[in-house]
Amino acid sequence: MATLSSFNISARRYLGNKTKLLPFILNITNKNCKNIRSVADIFSGTGVVASAFIDKTIYTNDILQSNYFCNVAWFSPENYDKDKIKFLLDDFNKYDKNENNYMRENFADTYFSAKVCSKIGFIRESIDNLKESNKINEKEKAILITSLIYAMDKIAATCGHYDAYRKNAKLVNEINLTLPQFYNKLNINNQCFNKDANELIKEIYADLIYIDPPYNSRQYSDTYHLLENIATWKKPQVFGVARKMDRSMIKSKYCSNTANDTFINLISNINAKYILLSYNNMSTKGNNRSNAKISDEVIIQSLSTRGEVSIFSQEHKAFSTGKSNIKDNYERLFLCKCR
């Protein structure tokens, strides 16, 4: 069996990724939050913020199944067989055919070469077959899907998202799955959810609830539709140049004109000692699609109904697709000590 290289949780290109802001987030919570035993990251994305609290009970949530599977892989306390995972990844990497399947039919020579599409389709179908025949459990399935997602992200002909592919880009003809760098000690009470955050918040308690909602009108379901298609593997019809499927069921209200009301509802239902909101100061500095959907007035007023609010800021250059160079951008943390 070939030696597999590995990857860590932050190895994905992802809009709003907070990897570089972890020291800032931890500094604020360590100085201002006492007796934190449980943390809920209810817009978890890649799960990188949750990973900073790996010694606590962690609750993750994301509306996208592609992120949910990754969170299960990283944080679920379910047992898994590491040797089995290595064997399966090695076996997948040996695939070298040009078979037709859903992936090749719909995505050949767009984000990936036709040959790579054959391999992606074969691997994803194999994962479901393994699960249905009880040869892998839910966590092992999530680990395999996560390995596939990270491998795809590494070679995709994109600018870091799937709103479009780079035309005339040189497509690589190989994709290799690697091994996640697992966390050794996970709290047995960790849970991962795939729900609307406003509904989930009515069901859970955590000492610290971290909130990092979408900032603007750019829907994550549009940006990462292809990875979501792979994760759900329902083989839907796709359309348009970008080859998107119907995403109406996974659109976020935080990207629409109802964002303020949705946020107010969320805050009113939180059950926690502390609420920590991450929200930058884009306000109206960019174009209409980039501008913040939730106003500072609504943020401060909503949080103030729950307790004492402090605001912390740090200069931060946000991830972009290279078309914008917005200056004086600050990442801000709004900390509410709940009454």
PDB file of C-alpha atoms in Angstrom, residues 1-7 80-95 123 127 130 135-136 139-145 147 176-182 184:
ATOM      1  CA  MET A   1       0.000   0.000   0.000  1.00  0.00           C
ATOM      2  CA  ALA A   2       1.365   3.395  -0.997  1.00  0.00           C
ATOM      3  CA  THR A   3       2.183   5.952   1.685  1.00  0.00           C
ATOM      4  CA  LEU A   4      -0.593   8.539   1.813  1.00  0.00           C
ATOM      5  CA  SER A   5       0.141  12.213   2.336  1.00  0.00           C
ATOM      6  CA  SER A   6      -2.175  14.116   4.666  1.00  0.00           C
ATOM      7  CA  PHE A   7      -4.062  17.398   4.961  1.00  0.00           C
ATOM      8  CA  TYR A  80     -13.566   4.603  12.842  1.00  0.00           C
ATOM      9  CA  ASP A  81     -10.973   2.219  11.437  1.00  0.00           C
ATOM     10  CA  LYS A  82      -7.958   4.208  10.278  1.00  0.00           C
ATOM     11  CA  ASP A  83      -6.378   1.230   8.508  1.00  0.00           C
ATOM     12  CA  LYS A  84      -9.606   0.646   6.596  1.00  0.00           C
ATOM     13  CA  ILE A  85      -9.668   4.304   5.539  1.00  0.00           C
ATOM     14  CA  LYS A  86      -6.070   4.102   4.333  1.00  0.00           C
ATOM     15  CA  PHE A  87      -6.810   0.921   2.351  1.00  0.00           C
ATOM     16  CA  LEU A  88      -9.887   2.445   0.686  1.00  0.00           C
ATOM     17  CA  LEU A  89      -8.136   5.721  -0.192  1.00  0.00           C
ATOM     18  CA  ASP A  90      -5.222   3.785  -1.667  1.00  0.00           C
ATOM     19  CA  ASP A  91      -7.631   1.628  -3.656  1.00  0.00           C
ATOM     20  CA  PHE A  92      -9.504   4.688  -4.974  1.00  0.00           C
ATOM     21  CA  ASN A  93      -6.233   6.289  -6.047  1.00  0.00           C
ATOM     22  CA  LYS A  94      -5.436   3.263  -8.266  1.00  0.00           C
ATOM     23  CA  TYR A  95      -8.526   3.824 -10.437  1.00  0.00           C
ATOM     24  CA  ILE A 123     -15.184   7.173  -6.039  1.00  0.00           C
ATOM     25  CA  ILE A 127     -18.590   5.388  -1.103  1.00  0.00           C
ATOM     26  CA  LEU A 130     -19.806   0.746   0.805  1.00  0.00           C
ATOM     27  CA  LYS A 135     -18.817  -1.950   5.098  1.00  0.00           C
ATOM     28  CA  ILE A 136     -18.289   1.561   6.474  1.00  0.00           C
ATOM     29  CA  LYS A 139     -18.060   8.685  10.206  1.00  0.00           C
ATOM     30  CA  GLU A 140     -16.015   6.594   7.767  1.00  0.00           C
ATOM     31  CA  LYS A 141     -18.313   7.675   4.940  1.00  0.00           C
ATOM     32  CA  ALA A 142     -17.836  11.293   5.997  1.00  0.00           C
ATOM     33  CA  ILE A 143     -14.044  10.883   6.097  1.00  0.00           C
ATOM     34  CA  LEU A 144     -13.984   9.481   2.549  1.00  0.00           C
ATOM     35  CA  ILE A 145     -16.242  12.254   1.219  1.00  0.00           C
ATOM     36  CA  SER A 147     -10.949  13.453   1.443  1.00  0.00           C
ATOM     37  CA  ASN A 176      -5.223  11.752  -5.531  1.00  0.00           C
ATOM     38  CA  LEU A 177      -7.036  11.361  -2.250  1.00  0.00           C
ATOM     39  CA  THR A 178      -5.082  11.966   0.945  1.00  0.00           C
ATOM     40  CA  LEU A 179      -5.614  11.304   4.633  1.00  0.00           C
ATOM     41  CA  PRO A 180      -7.135  13.845   7.045  1.00  0.00           C
ATOM     42  CA  GLN A 181      -4.950  14.770  10.019  1.00  0.00           C
ATOM     43  CA  PHE A 182      -7.355  13.463  12.624  1.00  0.00           C
ATOM     44  CA  ASN A 184      -6.766  12.362  18.676  1.00  0.00           C
TER      45      ASN A 184
END
